[in-house]
CSV table of C-alpha atoms and ligand atoms in Angstrom, one decimal:
chain,number,residue,atom,x,y,z
A,1,UNK,CA,-12.0,-119.6,76.5
A,2,UNK,CA,-12.9,-120.3,72.8
A,3,UNK,CA,-11.0,-122.9,71.1
A,4,UNK,CA,-10.3,-123.0,68.3
A,5,UNK,CA,-9.8,-127.0,66.5
A,6,UNK,CA,-6.7,-127.7,64.3
A,7,UNK,CA,-7.7,-130.7,61.9
A,8,UNK,CA,-5.2,-132.5,60.2
A,9,UNK,CA,-5.9,-131.3,56.4
A,10,UNK,CA,-6.3,-128.0,57.8
A,11,UNK,CA,-3.5,-125.8,58.9
A,12,UNK,CA,-4.8,-123.0,61.1
A,13,UNK,CA,-3.7,-120.3,59.3
A,14,UNK,CA,-1.0,-117.0,60.0
A,15,UNK,CA,-3.6,-114.2,60.5
A,16,UNK,CA,-5.8,-116.5,63.3
A,17,UNK,CA,-2.4,-117.1,64.9
A,18,UNK,CA,-1.8,-113.4,64.9
A,19,UNK,CA,-5.1,-112.4,66.3
A,20,UNK,CA,-4.6,-114.7,69.0
A,21,UNK,CA,-1.1,-113.6,70.1
A,22,UNK,CA,-2.5,-109.9,69.6
A,23,UNK,CA,-4.9,-110.4,72.8
A,24,UNK,CA,-2.0,-111.2,74.9
A,25,UNK,CA,-0.2,-107.1,76.7
A,26,UNK,CA,3.4,-107.3,75.1
A,27,UNK,CA,5.8,-104.3,75.7
A,28,UNK,CA,8.1,-103.7,73.1
A,29,UNK,CA,11.5,-104.7,74.1
A,30,UNK,CA,12.8,-105.9,70.6
A,31,UNK,CA,14.9,-103.0,69.1
A,32,UNK,CA,13.8,-103.6,65.6
A,33,UNK,CA,10.6,-105.0,63.9
A,34,UNK,CA,11.8,-108.0,62.8
A,35,UNK,CA,15.7,-110.1,63.3
A,36,UNK,CA,17.3,-110.4,59.9
A,37,UNK,CA,17.9,-113.8,58.0
A,38,UNK,CA,21.1,-114.0,56.7
A,39,UNK,CA,22.1,-116.7,54.5
A,40,UNK,CA,26.4,-118.8,55.0
A,41,UNK,CA,26.7,-118.3,51.3
A,42,UNK,CA,30.6,-120.4,52.8
A,43,UNK,CA,29.1,-122.6,55.4
A,44,UNK,CA,26.4,-123.3,52.8
A,45,UNK,CA,29.0,-124.3,50.1
A,46,UNK,CA,31.3,-126.2,52.7
A,47,UNK,CA,28.2,-128.4,54.2
A,48,UNK,CA,26.4,-129.0,50.7
A,49,UNK,CA,22.8,-127.0,51.7
A,50,UNK,CA,21.3,-124.0,52.1
A,51,UNK,CA,22.2,-122.9,55.9
A,52,UNK,CA,20.6,-119.5,57.1
A,53,UNK,CA,21.3,-117.6,60.0
A,54,UNK,CA,18.3,-115.6,61.5
A,55,UNK,CA,20.0,-112.7,64.0
A,56,UNK,CA,17.7,-113.1,67.3
A,57,UNK,CA,21.6,-112.2,69.3
A,58,UNK,CA,20.7,-108.7,67.4
A,59,UNK,CA,17.2,-108.2,69.2
A,60,UNK,CA,18.4,-105.1,71.0
A,61,UNK,CA,17.7,-104.5,74.3
A,62,UNK,CA,21.4,-105.0,76.6
A,63,UNK,CA,23.1,-107.6,75.2
A,64,UNK,CA,19.9,-109.1,72.9
A,65,UNK,CA,19.3,-112.5,72.2
A,66,UNK,CA,16.3,-114.6,72.7
A,67,UNK,CA,15.2,-113.8,76.4
A,68,UNK,CA,14.0,-110.3,74.9
A,69,UNK,CA,11.2,-112.1,72.9
A,70,UNK,CA,9.8,-113.6,75.9
A,71,UNK,CA,10.5,-110.6,78.1
A,72,UNK,CA,8.2,-108.7,76.0
A,73,UNK,CA,5.3,-110.9,76.7
A,74,UNK,CA,6.3,-111.8,80.4
A,75,UNK,CA,6.5,-107.8,81.4
A,76,UNK,CA,3.4,-106.6,79.7
A,77,UNK,CA,2.0,-109.3,81.6
A,78,UNK,CA,3.4,-108.2,85.2
A,79,UNK,CA,2.5,-104.6,83.9
A,80,UNK,CA,-0.6,-104.8,83.0
A,81,UNK,CA,-1.2,-106.7,86.3
A,82,UNK,CA,0.3,-103.7,88.6
A,83,UNK,CA,3.1,-105.8,89.5
A,84,UNK,CA,6.1,-103.0,90.3
A,85,UNK,CA,9.2,-105.6,91.3
A,86,UNK,CA,10.9,-108.7,89.1
A,87,UNK,CA,12.3,-111.3,90.8
A,88,UNK,CA,14.0,-113.7,88.6
A,89,UNK,CA,17.0,-116.4,88.4
A,90,UNK,CA,19.7,-118.0,86.1
A,91,UNK,CA,23.6,-119.1,87.3
A,92,UNK,CA,26.1,-116.5,87.9
A,93,UNK,CA,26.4,-115.4,84.4
A,94,UNK,CA,23.1,-116.1,82.7
A,95,UNK,CA,21.9,-114.2,80.1
A,96,UNK,CA,18.3,-114.1,81.0
A,97,UNK,CA,18.6,-112.9,84.5
A,98,UNK,CA,21.1,-109.6,82.9
A,99,UNK,CA,18.7,-109.3,80.5
A,100,UNK,CA,15.4,-109.4,82.5
A,101,UNK,CA,17.7,-107.0,84.9
A,102,UNK,CA,17.8,-104.2,81.4
A,103,UNK,CA,14.6,-104.7,80.4
A,104,UNK,CA,13.0,-103.9,84.4
A,105,UNK,CA,15.3,-100.5,84.7
A,106,UNK,CA,14.6,-99.5,81.3
A,107,UNK,CA,10.4,-100.2,82.2
A,108,UNK,CA,11.8,-98.5,85.8
A,109,UNK,CA,10.9,-101.7,88.2
A,110,UNK,CA,12.5,-102.8,91.0
A,111,UNK,CA,14.4,-106.1,90.3
A,112,UNK,CA,15.9,-109.0,92.0
A,113,UNK,CA,18.5,-111.4,90.4
A,114,UNK,CA,19.0,-114.4,92.4
A,115,UNK,CA,21.9,-116.0,91.1
A,116,UNK,CA,23.7,-119.4,91.3
A,117,UNK,CA,27.3,-119.1,92.2
A,118,UNK,CA,30.4,-118.3,94.4
A,119,UNK,CA,29.3,-114.9,96.4
A,120,UNK,CA,34.2,-115.0,95.9
A,121,UNK,CA,33.6,-114.8,92.3
A,122,UNK,CA,35.2,-112.0,90.5
A,123,UNK,CA,33.0,-110.2,88.7
A,124,UNK,CA,33.2,-110.6,84.9
A,125,UNK,CA,31.0,-110.7,82.1
A,126,UNK,CA,27.8,-110.7,82.3
A,127,UNK,CA,28.6,-110.5,86.4
A,128,UNK,CA,30.0,-107.8,85.9
A,129,UNK,CA,27.5,-106.1,83.4
A,130,UNK,CA,24.7,-106.6,86.4
A,131,UNK,CA,26.4,-104.8,88.0
A,132,UNK,CA,28.0,-101.5,85.9
A,133,UNK,CA,23.3,-101.3,86.0
A,134,UNK,CA,23.3,-102.0,89.3
A,135,UNK,CA,21.2,-104.8,89.6
A,136,UNK,CA,20.2,-105.9,93.1
A,137,UNK,CA,22.2,-109.5,92.9
A,138,UNK,CA,21.2,-112.3,95.9
A,139,UNK,CA,24.1,-114.4,95.3
A,140,UNK,CA,23.3,-118.3,96.3
A,141,UNK,CA,26.0,-121.5,97.0
A,142,UNK,CA,23.0,-123.9,94.9
A,143,UNK,CA,23.7,-126.7,92.6
A,144,UNK,CA,20.5,-126.6,90.7
A,145,UNK,CA,18.1,-124.0,89.1
A,146,UNK,CA,14.8,-125.2,91.5
A,147,UNK,CA,16.9,-124.8,94.1
A,148,UNK,CA,16.6,-120.9,94.2
A,149,UNK,CA,12.7,-121.1,93.4
A,150,UNK,CA,12.0,-121.5,97.9
A,151,UNK,CA,14.9,-118.4,97.7
A,152,UNK,CA,12.0,-116.5,95.2
A,153,UNK,CA,9.8,-117.2,97.0
A,154,UNK,CA,11.0,-116.3,100.2
A,155,UNK,CA,12.0,-113.0,98.9
A,156,UNK,CA,8.6,-112.0,97.4
A,157,UNK,CA,6.6,-113.0,100.5
A,158,UNK,CA,9.2,-110.5,102.6
A,159,UNK,CA,8.5,-107.9,99.9
A,160,UNK,CA,4.5,-108.0,100.0
A,161,UNK,CA,4.8,-107.4,103.4
A,162,UNK,CA,6.9,-104.2,102.5
A,163,UNK,CA,3.8,-103.5,100.4
A,164,UNK,CA,5.1,-104.3,97.2
A,165,UNK,CA,4.1,-106.0,94.7
A,166,UNK,CA,6.8,-108.6,92.7
A,167,UNK,CA,6.0,-110.7,89.6
A,168,UNK,CA,9.0,-114.4,89.8
A,169,UNK,CA,9.9,-115.4,86.1
A,170,UNK,CA,11.0,-118.5,86.0
A,171,UNK,CA,14.7,-119.7,84.9
A,172,UNK,CA,14.6,-118.6,81.6
A,173,UNK,CA,11.6,-117.0,81.2
A,174,UNK,CA,10.2,-120.2,80.6
A,175,UNK,CA,6.4,-119.7,81.4
A,176,UNK,CA,3.3,-120.6,78.5
A,177,UNK,CA,3.3,-116.3,78.5
A,178,UNK,CA,7.0,-116.2,77.7
A,179,UNK,CA,6.6,-118.7,75.2
A,180,UNK,CA,4.0,-116.7,73.5
A,181,UNK,CA,7.4,-114.5,72.4
A,182,UNK,CA,8.9,-117.7,70.0
A,183,UNK,CA,5.0,-118.4,68.7
A,184,UNK,CA,5.3,-114.3,67.2
A,185,UNK,CA,8.6,-115.2,66.1
A,186,UNK,CA,7.9,-118.2,64.3
A,187,UNK,CA,4.9,-115.6,62.5
A,188,UNK,CA,7.7,-113.6,61.1
A,189,UNK,CA,10.2,-116.6,60.1
A,190,UNK,CA,7.6,-117.4,57.7
A,191,UNK,CA,6.9,-114.2,57.5
A,192,UNK,CA,9.9,-113.6,55.5
A,193,UNK,CA,10.3,-116.6,53.7
A,194,UNK,CA,7.7,-115.8,52.0
A,195,UNK,CA,9.9,-112.6,51.6
A,196,UNK,CA,12.9,-114.1,50.5
A,197,UNK,CA,11.0,-116.7,48.5
A,198,UNK,CA,13.0,-119.5,50.7
A,199,UNK,CA,11.4,-122.5,52.1
A,200,UNK,CA,12.7,-123.6,55.7
A,201,UNK,CA,12.9,-127.8,56.2
A,202,UNK,CA,14.2,-127.1,59.6
A,203,UNK,CA,14.7,-124.7,61.7
A,204,UNK,CA,17.7,-125.4,64.7
A,205,UNK,CA,18.4,-123.8,67.9
A,206,UNK,CA,20.1,-124.1,70.8
A,207,UNK,CA,17.3,-125.6,74.2
A,208,UNK,CA,17.8,-125.3,77.9
A,209,UNK,CA,15.1,-124.3,79.8
A,210,UNK,CA,12.8,-124.7,77.0
A,211,UNK,CA,10.6,-122.1,75.8
A,212,UNK,CA,12.5,-121.0,72.6
A,213,UNK,CA,11.7,-125.0,71.6
A,214,UNK,CA,8.2,-124.8,72.8
A,215,UNK,CA,7.3,-121.5,71.1
A,216,UNK,CA,8.4,-122.2,67.6
A,217,UNK,CA,7.5,-126.0,67.7
A,218,UNK,CA,3.8,-125.1,68.4
A,219,UNK,CA,3.9,-121.8,66.5
A,220,UNK,CA,5.8,-123.5,63.2
A,221,UNK,CA,3.1,-126.5,64.1
A,222,UNK,CA,0.3,-124.7,63.7
A,223,UNK,CA,0.6,-122.7,60.7
A,224,UNK,CA,3.1,-124.0,58.9
A,225,UNK,CA,3.7,-127.4,59.7
A,226,UNK,CA,5.5,-128.7,57.3
A,227,UNK,CA,8.8,-127.4,58.1
A,228,UNK,CA,10.7,-128.8,61.5
A,229,UNK,CA,12.5,-127.6,64.4
A,230,UNK,CA,15.3,-128.7,66.4
A,231,UNK,CA,15.8,-128.2,69.3
A,232,UNK,CA,19.4,-128.7,70.1
A,233,UNK,CA,20.7,-129.6,73.7
A,234,UNK,CA,23.4,-127.7,75.3
A,235,UNK,CA,23.9,-130.1,78.4
A,236,UNK,CA,20.6,-130.3,80.7
A,237,UNK,CA,19.9,-133.7,81.3
A,238,UNK,CA,18.0,-133.9,78.1
A,239,UNK,CA,15.2,-135.7,79.0
A,240,UNK,CA,14.5,-132.6,81.7
A,241,UNK,CA,14.3,-129.9,78.3
A,242,UNK,CA,12.3,-132.7,77.0
A,243,UNK,CA,9.3,-132.8,79.4
A,244,UNK,CA,9.6,-128.9,79.4
A,245,UNK,CA,9.4,-128.3,76.0
A,246,UNK,CA,6.1,-130.6,76.2
A,247,UNK,CA,4.8,-129.0,79.5
A,248,UNK,CA,5.0,-125.7,77.7
A,249,UNK,CA,3.8,-126.9,74.5
A,250,UNK,CA,0.8,-127.8,75.8
A,251,UNK,CA,0.3,-124.9,78.7
A,252,UNK,CA,0.8,-122.7,76.2
A,253,UNK,CA,-1.4,-124.3,73.1
A,254,UNK,CA,-4.4,-124.1,76.4
A,255,UNK,CA,-3.4,-120.4,76.9
A,256,UNK,CA,-4.1,-119.4,73.0
A,257,UNK,CA,-6.7,-121.7,73.6
A,258,UNK,CA,-5.5,-123.9,70.5
A,259,UNK,CA,-5.8,-127.6,69.6
A,260,UNK,CA,-3.3,-129.3,68.4
A,261,UNK,CA,-1.9,-132.6,67.1
A,262,UNK,CA,1.8,-132.4,68.5
A,263,UNK,CA,2.8,-135.3,70.4
A,264,UNK,CA,5.6,-136.1,73.8
A,265,UNK,CA,7.1,-138.5,70.7
A,266,UNK,CA,7.3,-136.1,68.1
A,267,UNK,CA,9.3,-133.8,70.9
A,268,UNK,CA,11.6,-137.0,71.8
A,269,UNK,CA,12.1,-136.8,68.0
A,270,UNK,CA,13.0,-133.3,67.6
A,271,UNK,CA,14.9,-133.0,70.8
A,272,UNK,CA,19.0,-133.7,69.7
A,273,UNK,CA,21.3,-134.9,72.3
A,274,UNK,CA,24.9,-135.8,72.1
A,275,UNK,CA,26.4,-132.5,71.4
A,276,UNK,CA,26.4,-131.0,75.4
A,277,UNK,CA,30.2,-131.7,75.5
A,278,UNK,CA,30.6,-132.5,79.1
A,279,UNK,CA,27.2,-130.5,80.3
A,280,UNK,CA,26.5,-127.1,81.0
A,281,UNK,CA,28.3,-124.7,80.7
A,282,UNK,CA,31.3,-126.9,80.0
A,283,UNK,CA,33.7,-125.9,77.2
A,284,UNK,CA,35.8,-128.1,75.1
A,285,UNK,CA,38.1,-128.1,71.8
A,286,UNK,CA,35.2,-128.9,69.5
A,287,UNK,CA,33.7,-126.0,71.3
A,288,UNK,CA,36.0,-123.8,70.6
A,289,UNK,CA,36.9,-124.9,66.6
A,290,UNK,CA,33.3,-124.7,65.9
A,291,UNK,CA,33.3,-121.0,66.9
A,292,UNK,CA,36.6,-120.2,65.1
A,293,UNK,CA,35.2,-122.4,62.1
A,294,UNK,CA,32.0,-120.0,61.3
A,295,UNK,CA,33.5,-116.9,62.6
A,296,UNK,CA,36.7,-117.6,60.2
A,297,UNK,CA,34.4,-118.5,57.4
A,298,UNK,CA,31.5,-116.1,57.8
A,299,UNK,CA,32.5,-113.7,60.2
A,300,UNK,CA,29.4,-115.0,62.3
A,301,UNK,CA,30.4,-114.9,66.3
A,302,UNK,CA,28.5,-117.6,68.3
A,303,UNK,CA,28.8,-117.9,71.9
A,304,UNK,CA,30.4,-120.9,74.0
A,305,UNK,CA,27.4,-121.8,75.8
A,306,UNK,CA,24.8,-122.6,73.8
A,307,UNK,CA,25.0,-121.5,70.0
A,308,UNK,CA,28.8,-122.8,69.7
A,309,UNK,CA,27.1,-126.6,70.5
A,310,UNK,CA,23.9,-125.6,68.5
A,311,UNK,CA,25.8,-125.2,65.6
A,312,UNK,CA,28.3,-128.0,66.3
A,313,UNK,CA,24.8,-130.7,66.5
A,314,UNK,CA,24.1,-129.2,63.0
A,315,UNK,CA,26.9,-129.5,60.8
A,316,UNK,CA,27.0,-132.8,62.6
A,317,UNK,CA,23.2,-133.9,61.9
A,318,UNK,CA,23.9,-132.4,58.3
A,319,UNK,CA,27.9,-134.3,57.8
A,320,UNK,CA,26.2,-137.5,58.7
A,321,UNK,CA,23.4,-137.3,56.6
A,322,UNK,CA,20.7,-137.0,59.5
A,323,UNK,CA,19.7,-134.1,57.4
A,324,UNK,CA,18.6,-134.7,53.9
A,325,UNK,CA,21.2,-133.2,51.4
A,326,UNK,CA,20.4,-130.0,50.2
A,327,UNK,CA,18.0,-129.5,52.9
A,328,UNK,CA,16.9,-125.6,53.8
A,329,UNK,CA,18.2,-124.9,57.0
A,330,UNK,CA,17.5,-121.9,59.5
A,331,UNK,CA,19.9,-121.7,62.5
A,332,UNK,CA,18.6,-119.7,65.4
A,333,UNK,CA,21.7,-117.6,66.8
A,334,UNK,CA,19.8,-116.7,70.6
A,335,UNK,CA,22.9,-115.0,71.6
A,336,UNK,CA,24.9,-114.8,74.5
A,337,UNK,CA,28.3,-113.5,73.2
A,338,UNK,CA,29.4,-112.0,76.3
A,339,UNK,CA,30.2,-115.2,77.8
A,340,UNK,CA,33.1,-115.6,75.5
A,341,UNK,CA,34.9,-112.9,78.0
A,342,UNK,CA,33.4,-114.9,81.0
A,343,UNK,CA,35.3,-117.8,79.6
A,344,UNK,CA,38.1,-115.8,77.9
A,345,UNK,CA,41.0,-118.1,80.0
A,346,UNK,CA,39.5,-121.7,78.9
A,347,UNK,CA,38.7,-120.8,75.1
A,348,UNK,CA,42.4,-119.0,74.1
A,349,UNK,CA,43.7,-122.5,75.8
A,350,UNK,CA,42.4,-124.3,72.7
A,351,UNK,CA,42.8,-121.9,70.2
B,1,5PA,C1,19.1,-119.7,76.2
B,1,5PA,C2,19.3,-119.9,77.4
B,1,5PA,P1,15.6,-121.5,76.0
B,1,5PA,O1,15.4,-121.6,77.7
B,1,5PA,O2,15.0,-121.3,76.2
B,1,5PA,O3,16.0,-123.2,75.9
B,1,5PA,O4,17.2,-121.0,75.4
B,1,5PA,C3,18.3,-121.5,75.0
B,1,5PA,C4,19.0,-120.5,75.3
B,1,5PA,N1,20.5,-119.5,73.9
B,1,5PA,C5,20.1,-120.3,74.0
B,1,5PA,C6,21.2,-119.0,74.9
B,1,5PA,C7,22.0,-117.9,74.2
B,1,5PA,C8,20.4,-118.6,76.0
B,1,5PA,O5,20.9,-117.8,76.9
B,1,5PA,N2,19.6,-119.1,78.7
B,1,5PA,C9,19.4,-119.5,80.4
B,1,5PA,C10,20.0,-118.2,81.1
B,1,5PA,O6,19.7,-118.3,81.6
B,1,5PA,O7,20.4,-117.5,80.1
B,1,5PA,C11,18.1,-119.5,80.3
B,1,5PA,C12,19.1,-120.7,80.9
């Protein structure tokens, strides 16, 4: 593959990255040509800086969110290679699993979801929607995402014996192919900046399996390195997230055939911990308070697992002046709103 060298004083242009991305098979799943960027006037006034939100909750397929962008490339890859069955995994209420199932249905592919949870769980939230769209669900009672990998492999082997071609997508679509979705999003953001006449100092979002952060960090670094991308950890052991982001950056750059001068230290610096509130899926009073605060101020609905924690972190680092006053910040709303209906009891308790 041709290698394009990135030099410190020579930013790889928008069009070079665009051309590289366009070489990969992609299926159009995002329902809009660009997700909107909105100015959060009331929140900005309260915090003394400019806060914008990119509405990736409105990507449009099923419940929308960040996974749709990754699936454009993942399913593009699967279809171009003749795969007929998608196998993926996540927690019982995984947004990624649901959106993958919906995308597979839309494209006429078979889909199997290996979900971590209790077989006796009452269908609610995303798990209920998985059932509504007739996803083939296999519930496994294991503690970590890693433990579902052998289960998916076993299912794939069985299917292969039956003559099927299964395509495994890991947790959150965190592969170099999936990451391309957020390199593409970096292009979209830089284009929108020009149209809006703004320049973001920071792009901030919730990070977990790492693909969103890897794609945005690599893409922005290649085309507009003055902007910094901050991933706010939502409870996974943050060191695992940092390693995942770094490995994805290295492998995605290789896939694209680009050199860069990002380092692991860069990822350490820009992956923010301290806003997990007890861990993945834990909802505390602070989480509900920030949902209430932003909802009542801006009519913007955050989810309790990812975006509320990331927004809490954003507000906190602005208030503590860890980010310079008057910064221009783009918050990515990565979706997940349906989990409000999964965790309704606990949300009610703190409201
Ligand atoms: C998720 C992830 P990354 O996985 O790309 O780091 O994105 C984090 C993220 N916002 C942010 C929302 C709404 C998300 O759903 N969700 C996972 C899932 O299974 O749904 C991968 C964990």
